[in-house]
Amino acid sequence: MQNSNRILQFLGIPFTALQSVILGLLLVSFPIGVYIVFESDIGGDINHEYPLTHLTLFEGTELYQFHLDVSIGDVFAVLWTFYAILFAIAIFGPKDGFLKSISSIISFGKFNTTSNYMIGITKWFSILILISALINFIQEAFGIVTVPPLDDNDLIQFFYVSLAPFIEEFGFRLILIGIPLFVLYSHKSSLRYFIKCLWTPSSLHLHDNKKAILLIVFVGIFFGFAHIAFAESWSEGKFAQAAASGIILGWVYLRYGFVASLLIHWAMNYFIFSYANFVSQLNFISVEEAFSHSLMSSLEILLLISGIISTSILFVNRFNSKKESALEI
């Protein structure tokens, strides 16, 4: 056990350093997003005052081009504020602050990531990037290419990727996982308890999580299918990545709650595209070309290294828990 703790303390030094850097990068992406939407010219002939109902999202409905005094800038501001509030909650809660949590990791090798949302968010975000990169590498070896649904306008595309985490986490996590979990495991009918369990499903105190795991896997596969099933969606290569992401986000939702799963999804969308659009504006290149820029490559390498270390810590913790169980027997 002492050797395992030493390994965890050893891994804890680069782990906490990387998580701190990732936290800083996530924080900086907030003002970058504001600049992109309200100050840059990525929209070309349109800007943040573009009417919300003119989006193709509403095409085919009665709301399409309906006169409504709401712009994409208005909705983005609301979303931005909502994400910022959750981000603050994640830094300081639910039990300990980010700094206190990482200090215990270095000092004692204690990786209790449930004490602080942000530790869990940065850890699983980097693991998700690592798994996505591995899936992409394997698929490309077999000639399977992942092509995103590129919008003609970069501003509208950035608006969509900022909106998607809220809609998809509400639908796939809260409704498709949270509500069934409450039905399966709850023995109370209180509205307050229902909302609490939707926010943090761990409040249900699951004694047998096999049904929960099956539900998470099923919804994750459905999440992957939803990314390729509709017109102008991702290419078929996205299915495996999105399904793996859906399963991980479902597990994070079960273990840490809605704040963590939503902010990881936000990081996968808003965070990455905010830097890509920023690079695009600075260097007068397209967003597609920006993803090949040295800054974006550096961000990817940083996240991959963090993902490898985080995965190693998971395995060491898993080994420790099995060893403790054997000693108890």
PDB file of C-alpha atoms in Angstrom, residues 15-270:
ATOM      1  CA  PHE A  15      -1.299  15.584 -12.571  1.00  0.00           C
ATOM      2  CA  THR A  16      -2.002  18.648 -10.430  1.00  0.00           C
ATOM      3  CA  ALA A  17       0.249  20.832 -12.582  1.00  0.00           C
ATOM      4  CA  LEU A  18      -1.572  19.799 -15.760  1.00  0.00           C
ATOM      5  CA  GLN A  19      -5.021  20.131 -14.196  1.00  0.00           C
ATOM      6  CA  SER A  20      -4.117  23.649 -13.024  1.00  0.00           C
ATOM      7  CA  VAL A  21      -2.979  24.614 -16.525  1.00  0.00           C
ATOM      8  CA  ILE A  22      -6.139  23.138 -18.072  1.00  0.00           C
ATOM      9  CA  LEU A  23      -8.246  25.049 -15.546  1.00  0.00           C
ATOM     10  CA  GLY A  24      -6.483  28.269 -16.545  1.00  0.00           C
ATOM     11  CA  LEU A  25      -7.069  27.573 -20.246  1.00  0.00           C
ATOM     12  CA  LEU A  26     -10.743  26.846 -19.605  1.00  0.00           C
ATOM     13  CA  LEU A  27     -11.062  30.108 -17.690  1.00  0.00           C
ATOM     14  CA  VAL A  28      -9.399  32.131 -20.462  1.00  0.00           C
ATOM     15  CA  SER A  29     -11.812  30.675 -23.029  1.00  0.00           C
ATOM     16  CA  PHE A  30     -14.678  32.674 -21.454  1.00  0.00           C
ATOM     17  CA  PRO A  31     -13.436  36.130 -22.567  1.00  0.00           C
ATOM     18  CA  ILE A  32     -12.218  34.624 -25.855  1.00  0.00           C
ATOM     19  CA  GLY A  33     -15.766  33.493 -26.597  1.00  0.00           C
ATOM     20  CA  VAL A  34     -17.128  36.967 -25.882  1.00  0.00           C
ATOM     21  CA  TYR A  35     -14.566  38.484 -28.252  1.00  0.00           C
ATOM     22  CA  ILE A  36     -15.447  36.000 -31.002  1.00  0.00           C
ATOM     23  CA  VAL A  37     -19.184  36.627 -30.855  1.00  0.00           C
ATOM     24  CA  PHE A  38     -19.328  40.354 -30.144  1.00  0.00           C
ATOM     25  CA  GLU A  39     -16.058  41.847 -31.453  1.00  0.00           C
ATOM     26  CA  SER A  40     -14.687  39.671 -34.245  1.00  0.00           C
ATOM     27  CA  ASP A  41     -15.870  39.512 -37.850  1.00  0.00           C
ATOM     28  CA  ILE A  42     -16.097  35.722 -38.184  1.00  0.00           C
ATOM     29  CA  GLY A  43     -19.729  36.120 -39.170  1.00  0.00           C
ATOM     30  CA  GLY A  44     -18.836  37.976 -42.356  1.00  0.00           C
ATOM     31  CA  ASP A  45     -22.003  39.710 -43.494  1.00  0.00           C
ATOM     32  CA  ILE A  46     -23.843  38.928 -40.221  1.00  0.00           C
ATOM     33  CA  ASN A  47     -23.035  39.633 -36.575  1.00  0.00           C
ATOM     34  CA  HIS A  48     -24.380  38.918 -33.098  1.00  0.00           C
ATOM     35  CA  GLU A  49     -27.593  40.818 -33.933  1.00  0.00           C
ATOM     36  CA  TYR A  50     -28.647  38.097 -36.392  1.00  0.00           C
ATOM     37  CA  PRO A  51     -32.264  37.097 -35.524  1.00  0.00           C
ATOM     38  CA  LEU A  52     -32.532  33.787 -33.691  1.00  0.00           C
ATOM     39  CA  THR A  53     -35.541  32.626 -35.708  1.00  0.00           C
ATOM     40  CA  HIS A  54     -33.594  33.006 -38.973  1.00  0.00           C
ATOM     41  CA  LEU A  55     -31.389  30.047 -38.090  1.00  0.00           C
ATOM     42  CA  THR A  56     -31.858  26.823 -40.072  1.00  0.00           C
ATOM     43  CA  LEU A  57     -32.558  25.242 -36.686  1.00  0.00           C
ATOM     44  CA  PHE A  58     -36.110  26.577 -37.041  1.00  0.00           C
ATOM     45  CA  GLU A  59     -36.487  25.848 -40.757  1.00  0.00           C
ATOM     46  CA  GLY A  60     -39.667  23.911 -41.470  1.00  0.00           C
ATOM     47  CA  THR A  61     -41.384  25.231 -38.349  1.00  0.00           C
ATOM     48  CA  GLU A  62     -43.822  28.107 -37.812  1.00  0.00           C
ATOM     49  CA  LEU A  63     -41.091  30.004 -35.949  1.00  0.00           C
ATOM     50  CA  TYR A  64     -38.792  30.213 -38.974  1.00  0.00           C
ATOM     51  CA  GLN A  65     -38.169  33.901 -39.769  1.00  0.00           C
ATOM     52  CA  PHE A  66     -40.916  34.821 -37.317  1.00  0.00           C
ATOM     53  CA  HIS A  67     -40.512  38.371 -36.017  1.00  0.00           C
ATOM     54  CA  LEU A  68     -39.034  37.879 -32.575  1.00  0.00           C
ATOM     55  CA  ASP A  69     -36.807  40.480 -30.982  1.00  0.00           C
ATOM     56  CA  VAL A  70     -34.205  37.931 -29.869  1.00  0.00           C
ATOM     57  CA  SER A  71     -30.776  37.628 -31.490  1.00  0.00           C
ATOM     58  CA  ILE A  72     -28.153  34.900 -31.359  1.00  0.00           C
ATOM     59  CA  GLY A  73     -26.062  37.332 -29.294  1.00  0.00           C
ATOM     60  CA  ASP A  74     -28.827  37.512 -26.673  1.00  0.00           C
ATOM     61  CA  VAL A  75     -29.044  33.728 -26.378  1.00  0.00           C
ATOM     62  CA  PHE A  76     -25.261  33.396 -26.340  1.00  0.00           C
ATOM     63  CA  ALA A  77     -25.050  35.885 -23.448  1.00  0.00           C
ATOM     64  CA  VAL A  78     -27.560  33.835 -21.441  1.00  0.00           C
ATOM     65  CA  LEU A  79     -25.702  30.596 -22.191  1.00  0.00           C
ATOM     66  CA  TRP A  80     -22.345  32.215 -21.361  1.00  0.00           C
ATOM     67  CA  THR A  81     -23.674  33.423 -17.993  1.00  0.00           C
ATOM     68  CA  PHE A  82     -25.138  29.997 -17.206  1.00  0.00           C
ATOM     69  CA  TYR A  83     -21.850  28.227 -18.003  1.00  0.00           C
ATOM     70  CA  ALA A  84     -19.885  30.829 -16.001  1.00  0.00           C
ATOM     71  CA  ILE A  85     -22.075  30.248 -12.918  1.00  0.00           C
ATOM     72  CA  LEU A  86     -21.635  26.474 -13.166  1.00  0.00           C
ATOM     73  CA  PHE A  87     -17.895  26.987 -13.682  1.00  0.00           C
ATOM     74  CA  ALA A  88     -17.689  28.960 -10.432  1.00  0.00           C
ATOM     75  CA  ILE A  89     -19.687  26.270  -8.628  1.00  0.00           C
ATOM     76  CA  ALA A  90     -17.294  23.646  -9.989  1.00  0.00           C
ATOM     77  CA  ILE A  91     -14.206  25.486  -8.719  1.00  0.00           C
ATOM     78  CA  PHE A  92     -15.486  25.890  -5.150  1.00  0.00           C
ATOM     79  CA  GLY A  93     -17.644  22.826  -4.597  1.00  0.00           C
ATOM     80  CA  PRO A  94     -19.355  20.623  -3.761  1.00  0.00           C
ATOM     81  CA  LYS A  95     -17.235  20.056  -0.630  1.00  0.00           C
ATOM     82  CA  ASP A  96     -13.739  21.515  -1.068  1.00  0.00           C
ATOM     83  CA  GLY A  97     -12.221  24.142  -3.334  1.00  0.00           C
ATOM     84  CA  PHE A  98      -9.959  23.277  -6.261  1.00  0.00           C
ATOM     85  CA  LEU A  99      -6.734  24.414  -4.542  1.00  0.00           C
ATOM     86  CA  LYS A 100      -7.455  22.473  -1.353  1.00  0.00           C
ATOM     87  CA  SER A 101      -8.199  19.329  -3.343  1.00  0.00           C
ATOM     88  CA  ILE A 102      -5.018  19.409  -5.413  1.00  0.00           C
ATOM     89  CA  SER A 103      -2.877  20.139  -2.342  1.00  0.00           C
ATOM     90  CA  SER A 104      -4.099  16.926  -0.678  1.00  0.00           C
ATOM     91  CA  ILE A 105      -3.215  15.025  -3.853  1.00  0.00           C
ATOM     92  CA  ILE A 106       0.411  16.200  -3.727  1.00  0.00           C
ATOM     93  CA  SER A 107       0.802  15.900   0.049  1.00  0.00           C
ATOM     94  CA  PHE A 108      -0.962  12.603   0.745  1.00  0.00           C
ATOM     95  CA  GLY A 109      -1.644  10.988  -2.642  1.00  0.00           C
ATOM     96  CA  LYS A 110      -5.386  11.131  -1.939  1.00  0.00           C
ATOM     97  CA  PHE A 111      -7.345  11.332  -5.187  1.00  0.00           C
ATOM     98  CA  ASN A 112     -10.815  12.023  -3.831  1.00  0.00           C
ATOM     99  CA  THR A 113     -12.058  13.762  -6.965  1.00  0.00           C
ATOM    100  CA  THR A 114     -15.663  13.763  -5.731  1.00  0.00           C
ATOM    101  CA  SER A 115     -14.783  16.502  -3.205  1.00  0.00           C
ATOM    102  CA  ASN A 116     -14.346  19.057  -6.001  1.00  0.00           C
ATOM    103  CA  TYR A 117     -16.183  19.180  -9.310  1.00  0.00           C
ATOM    104  CA  MET A 118     -13.349  20.824 -11.251  1.00  0.00           C
ATOM    105  CA  ILE A 119     -10.812  18.084 -10.473  1.00  0.00           C
ATOM    106  CA  GLY A 120     -13.238  15.530 -11.904  1.00  0.00           C
ATOM    107  CA  ILE A 121     -14.030  17.761 -14.875  1.00  0.00           C
ATOM    108  CA  THR A 122     -10.417  18.393 -15.927  1.00  0.00           C
ATOM    109  CA  LYS A 123      -9.503  14.736 -15.329  1.00  0.00           C
ATOM    110  CA  TRP A 124     -12.345  13.212 -17.337  1.00  0.00           C
ATOM    111  CA  PHE A 125     -12.159  15.890 -20.034  1.00  0.00           C
ATOM    112  CA  SER A 126      -8.542  14.896 -20.740  1.00  0.00           C
ATOM    113  CA  ILE A 127      -9.441  11.178 -20.640  1.00  0.00           C
ATOM    114  CA  LEU A 128     -12.254  11.851 -23.104  1.00  0.00           C
ATOM    115  CA  ILE A 129      -9.829  13.652 -25.444  1.00  0.00           C
ATOM    116  CA  LEU A 130      -7.404  10.711 -25.181  1.00  0.00           C
ATOM    117  CA  ILE A 131     -10.089   8.118 -25.982  1.00  0.00           C
ATOM    118  CA  SER A 132     -11.420  10.208 -28.889  1.00  0.00           C
ATOM    119  CA  ALA A 133      -7.891  10.516 -30.299  1.00  0.00           C
ATOM    120  CA  LEU A 134      -7.327   6.745 -30.019  1.00  0.00           C
ATOM    121  CA  ILE A 135     -10.641   5.977 -31.736  1.00  0.00           C
ATOM    122  CA  ASN A 136      -9.831   8.474 -34.479  1.00  0.00           C
ATOM    123  CA  PHE A 137      -6.340   6.961 -34.945  1.00  0.00           C
ATOM    124  CA  ILE A 138      -7.733   3.410 -35.257  1.00  0.00           C
ATOM    125  CA  GLN A 139     -10.524   4.457 -37.625  1.00  0.00           C
ATOM    126  CA  GLU A 140      -8.167   6.380 -39.899  1.00  0.00           C
ATOM    127  CA  ALA A 141      -5.958   3.284 -40.105  1.00  0.00           C
ATOM    128  CA  PHE A 142      -8.970   1.533 -41.673  1.00  0.00           C
ATOM    129  CA  GLY A 143      -9.798   4.491 -43.916  1.00  0.00           C
ATOM    130  CA  ILE A 144     -12.724   5.746 -41.848  1.00  0.00           C
ATOM    131  CA  VAL A 145     -12.686   9.546 -41.837  1.00  0.00           C
ATOM    132  CA  THR A 146     -14.706  11.735 -39.459  1.00  0.00           C
ATOM    133  CA  VAL A 147     -16.160  14.784 -41.216  1.00  0.00           C
ATOM    134  CA  PRO A 148     -17.983  17.448 -39.130  1.00  0.00           C
ATOM    135  CA  PRO A 149     -21.184  19.215 -40.286  1.00  0.00           C
ATOM    136  CA  LEU A 150     -19.580  22.513 -41.260  1.00  0.00           C
ATOM    137  CA  ASP A 151     -21.883  25.514 -41.408  1.00  0.00           C
ATOM    138  CA  ASP A 152     -21.407  28.138 -44.110  1.00  0.00           C
ATOM    139  CA  ASN A 153     -20.987  30.775 -41.400  1.00  0.00           C
ATOM    140  CA  ASP A 154     -18.397  30.448 -38.613  1.00  0.00           C
ATOM    141  CA  LEU A 155     -20.374  32.637 -36.212  1.00  0.00           C
ATOM    142  CA  ILE A 156     -23.468  30.470 -36.507  1.00  0.00           C
ATOM    143  CA  GLN A 157     -21.338  27.340 -36.168  1.00  0.00           C
ATOM    144  CA  PHE A 158     -19.794  28.677 -32.946  1.00  0.00           C
ATOM    145  CA  PHE A 159     -23.274  29.539 -31.668  1.00  0.00           C
ATOM    146  CA  TYR A 160     -24.442  25.983 -32.359  1.00  0.00           C
ATOM    147  CA  VAL A 161     -21.469  24.349 -30.588  1.00  0.00           C
ATOM    148  CA  SER A 162     -22.083  26.648 -27.606  1.00  0.00           C
ATOM    149  CA  LEU A 163     -25.773  25.723 -27.484  1.00  0.00           C
ATOM    150  CA  ALA A 164     -25.349  21.966 -28.010  1.00  0.00           C
ATOM    151  CA  PRO A 165     -23.954  21.068 -24.535  1.00  0.00           C
ATOM    152  CA  PHE A 166     -26.972  22.576 -22.779  1.00  0.00           C
ATOM    153  CA  ILE A 167     -29.559  20.909 -25.046  1.00  0.00           C
ATOM    154  CA  GLU A 168     -27.824  17.530 -25.271  1.00  0.00           C
ATOM    155  CA  GLU A 169     -26.991  17.239 -21.585  1.00  0.00           C
ATOM    156  CA  PHE A 170     -30.525  18.217 -20.647  1.00  0.00           C
ATOM    157  CA  GLY A 171     -31.949  15.623 -23.045  1.00  0.00           C
ATOM    158  CA  PHE A 172     -29.507  12.718 -22.864  1.00  0.00           C
ATOM    159  CA  ARG A 173     -28.386  12.979 -19.261  1.00  0.00           C
ATOM    160  CA  LEU A 174     -31.193  14.599 -17.231  1.00  0.00           C
ATOM    161  CA  ILE A 175     -34.154  13.094 -19.100  1.00  0.00           C
ATOM    162  CA  LEU A 176     -32.867   9.801 -20.537  1.00  0.00           C
ATOM    163  CA  ILE A 177     -30.637   8.848 -17.585  1.00  0.00           C
ATOM    164  CA  GLY A 178     -31.675  10.950 -14.591  1.00  0.00           C
ATOM    165  CA  ILE A 179     -35.406  10.256 -14.686  1.00  0.00           C
ATOM    166  CA  PRO A 180     -35.103   6.466 -15.319  1.00  0.00           C
ATOM    167  CA  LEU A 181     -32.548   6.224 -12.484  1.00  0.00           C
ATOM    168  CA  PHE A 182     -34.994   7.934 -10.148  1.00  0.00           C
ATOM    169  CA  VAL A 183     -37.762   5.536 -11.181  1.00  0.00           C
ATOM    170  CA  LEU A 184     -35.508   2.489 -10.745  1.00  0.00           C
ATOM    171  CA  TYR A 185     -33.821   3.359  -7.457  1.00  0.00           C
ATOM    172  CA  SER A 186     -35.840   5.956  -5.562  1.00  0.00           C
ATOM    173  CA  HIS A 187     -38.261   5.079  -2.790  1.00  0.00           C
ATOM    174  CA  LYS A 188     -39.412   8.639  -2.188  1.00  0.00           C
ATOM    175  CA  SER A 189     -41.892  10.776  -4.090  1.00  0.00           C
ATOM    176  CA  SER A 190     -40.770  14.209  -2.892  1.00  0.00           C
ATOM    177  CA  LEU A 191     -40.345  16.854  -5.617  1.00  0.00           C
ATOM    178  CA  ARG A 192     -37.354  18.302  -3.789  1.00  0.00           C
ATOM    179  CA  TYR A 193     -35.702  14.892  -3.628  1.00  0.00           C
ATOM    180  CA  PHE A 194     -36.484  14.315  -7.325  1.00  0.00           C
ATOM    181  CA  ILE A 195     -34.733  17.553  -8.343  1.00  0.00           C
ATOM    182  CA  LYS A 196     -31.790  16.732  -6.061  1.00  0.00           C
ATOM    183  CA  CYS A 197     -31.415  13.300  -7.679  1.00  0.00           C
ATOM    184  CA  LEU A 198     -31.538  14.791 -11.170  1.00  0.00           C
ATOM    185  CA  TRP A 199     -28.802  17.253 -10.175  1.00  0.00           C
ATOM    186  CA  THR A 200     -26.665  14.586  -8.443  1.00  0.00           C
ATOM    187  CA  PRO A 201     -27.807  11.005  -9.164  1.00  0.00           C
ATOM    188  CA  SER A 202     -25.357   9.713  -6.528  1.00  0.00           C
ATOM    189  CA  SER A 203     -27.924  10.965  -3.992  1.00  0.00           C
ATOM    190  CA  LEU A 204     -29.905   7.815  -4.803  1.00  0.00           C
ATOM    191  CA  HIS A 205     -27.296   5.686  -2.979  1.00  0.00           C
ATOM    192  CA  LEU A 206     -27.230   2.928  -5.579  1.00  0.00           C
ATOM    193  CA  HIS A 207     -26.619  -0.461  -3.951  1.00  0.00           C
ATOM    194  CA  ASP A 208     -26.556  -2.337  -7.269  1.00  0.00           C
ATOM    195  CA  ASN A 209     -25.419  -0.221 -10.202  1.00  0.00           C
ATOM    196  CA  LYS A 210     -25.706  -2.874 -12.947  1.00  0.00           C
ATOM    197  CA  LYS A 211     -28.991  -1.443 -14.215  1.00  0.00           C
ATOM    198  CA  ALA A 212     -27.510   2.065 -14.086  1.00  0.00           C
ATOM    199  CA  ILE A 213     -24.460   0.985 -16.116  1.00  0.00           C
ATOM    200  CA  LEU A 214     -26.651  -0.726 -18.734  1.00  0.00           C
ATOM    201  CA  LEU A 215     -28.782   2.395 -18.986  1.00  0.00           C
ATOM    202  CA  ILE A 216     -25.682   4.600 -19.413  1.00  0.00           C
ATOM    203  CA  VAL A 217     -24.304   2.329 -22.157  1.00  0.00           C
ATOM    204  CA  PHE A 218     -27.649   2.237 -23.985  1.00  0.00           C
ATOM    205  CA  VAL A 219     -28.074   6.030 -23.869  1.00  0.00           C
ATOM    206  CA  GLY A 220     -24.422   6.457 -24.889  1.00  0.00           C
ATOM    207  CA  ILE A 221     -24.949   4.333 -28.006  1.00  0.00           C
ATOM    208  CA  PHE A 222     -28.106   6.280 -28.790  1.00  0.00           C
ATOM    209  CA  PHE A 223     -26.086   9.494 -28.289  1.00  0.00           C
ATOM    210  CA  GLY A 224     -23.592   8.263 -30.886  1.00  0.00           C
ATOM    211  CA  PHE A 225     -26.348   7.322 -33.328  1.00  0.00           C
ATOM    212  CA  ALA A 226     -27.995  10.745 -32.937  1.00  0.00           C
ATOM    213  CA  HIS A 227     -24.794  12.409 -34.203  1.00  0.00           C
ATOM    214  CA  ILE A 228     -24.970  10.652 -37.582  1.00  0.00           C
ATOM    215  CA  ALA A 229     -28.667   9.912 -38.074  1.00  0.00           C
ATOM    216  CA  PHE A 230     -29.935  13.225 -39.409  1.00  0.00           C
ATOM    217  CA  ALA A 231     -29.350  15.229 -42.561  1.00  0.00           C
ATOM    218  CA  GLU A 232     -26.248  17.440 -42.522  1.00  0.00           C
ATOM    219  CA  SER A 233     -24.931  15.542 -39.480  1.00  0.00           C
ATOM    220  CA  TRP A 234     -21.449  14.168 -38.863  1.00  0.00           C
ATOM    221  CA  SER A 235     -20.134  11.395 -41.101  1.00  0.00           C
ATOM    222  CA  GLU A 236     -20.407   7.759 -39.964  1.00  0.00           C
ATOM    223  CA  GLY A 237     -16.928   7.932 -38.417  1.00  0.00           C
ATOM    224  CA  LYS A 238     -18.323  10.072 -35.609  1.00  0.00           C
ATOM    225  CA  PHE A 239     -20.496   7.260 -34.233  1.00  0.00           C
ATOM    226  CA  ALA A 240     -17.786   5.493 -32.218  1.00  0.00           C
ATOM    227  CA  GLN A 241     -16.386   8.752 -30.827  1.00  0.00           C
ATOM    228  CA  ALA A 242     -19.800  10.111 -29.884  1.00  0.00           C
ATOM    229  CA  ALA A 243     -20.917   6.787 -28.354  1.00  0.00           C
ATOM    230  CA  ALA A 244     -17.757   6.605 -26.224  1.00  0.00           C
ATOM    231  CA  SER A 245     -18.263  10.242 -25.220  1.00  0.00           C
ATOM    232  CA  GLY A 246     -21.895   9.553 -24.343  1.00  0.00           C
ATOM    233  CA  ILE A 247     -20.938   6.612 -22.112  1.00  0.00           C
ATOM    234  CA  ILE A 248     -18.224   8.624 -20.343  1.00  0.00           C
ATOM    235  CA  LEU A 249     -20.507  11.628 -19.880  1.00  0.00           C
ATOM    236  CA  GLY A 250     -23.201   9.306 -18.527  1.00  0.00           C
ATOM    237  CA  TRP A 251     -20.735   7.821 -16.022  1.00  0.00           C
ATOM    238  CA  VAL A 252     -19.558  11.286 -15.003  1.00  0.00           C
ATOM    239  CA  TYR A 253     -23.175  12.365 -14.552  1.00  0.00           C
ATOM    240  CA  LEU A 254     -23.851   9.339 -12.351  1.00  0.00           C
ATOM    241  CA  ARG A 255     -20.705   9.818 -10.240  1.00  0.00           C
ATOM    242  CA  TYR A 256     -20.307  13.619 -10.082  1.00  0.00           C
ATOM    243  CA  GLY A 257     -23.628  15.086 -11.217  1.00  0.00           C
ATOM    244  CA  PHE A 258     -25.006  17.405 -13.864  1.00  0.00           C
ATOM    245  CA  VAL A 259     -22.455  20.201 -13.294  1.00  0.00           C
ATOM    246  CA  ALA A 260     -19.546  17.949 -14.231  1.00  0.00           C
ATOM    247  CA  SER A 261     -21.100  16.281 -17.289  1.00  0.00           C
ATOM    248  CA  LEU A 262     -22.340  19.593 -18.685  1.00  0.00           C
ATOM    249  CA  LEU A 263     -19.002  21.384 -18.254  1.00  0.00           C
ATOM    250  CA  ILE A 264     -17.054  18.504 -19.818  1.00  0.00           C
ATOM    251  CA  HIS A 265     -19.409  18.673 -22.796  1.00  0.00           C
ATOM    252  CA  TRP A 266     -18.991  22.457 -22.803  1.00  0.00           C
ATOM    253  CA  ALA A 267     -15.213  22.024 -22.853  1.00  0.00           C
ATOM    254  CA  MET A 268     -15.438  19.596 -25.796  1.00  0.00           C
ATOM    255  CA  ASN A 269     -17.448  22.159 -27.767  1.00  0.00           C
ATOM    256  CA  TYR A 270     -17.140  25.774 -26.661  1.00  0.00           C
TER     257      TYR A 270
END
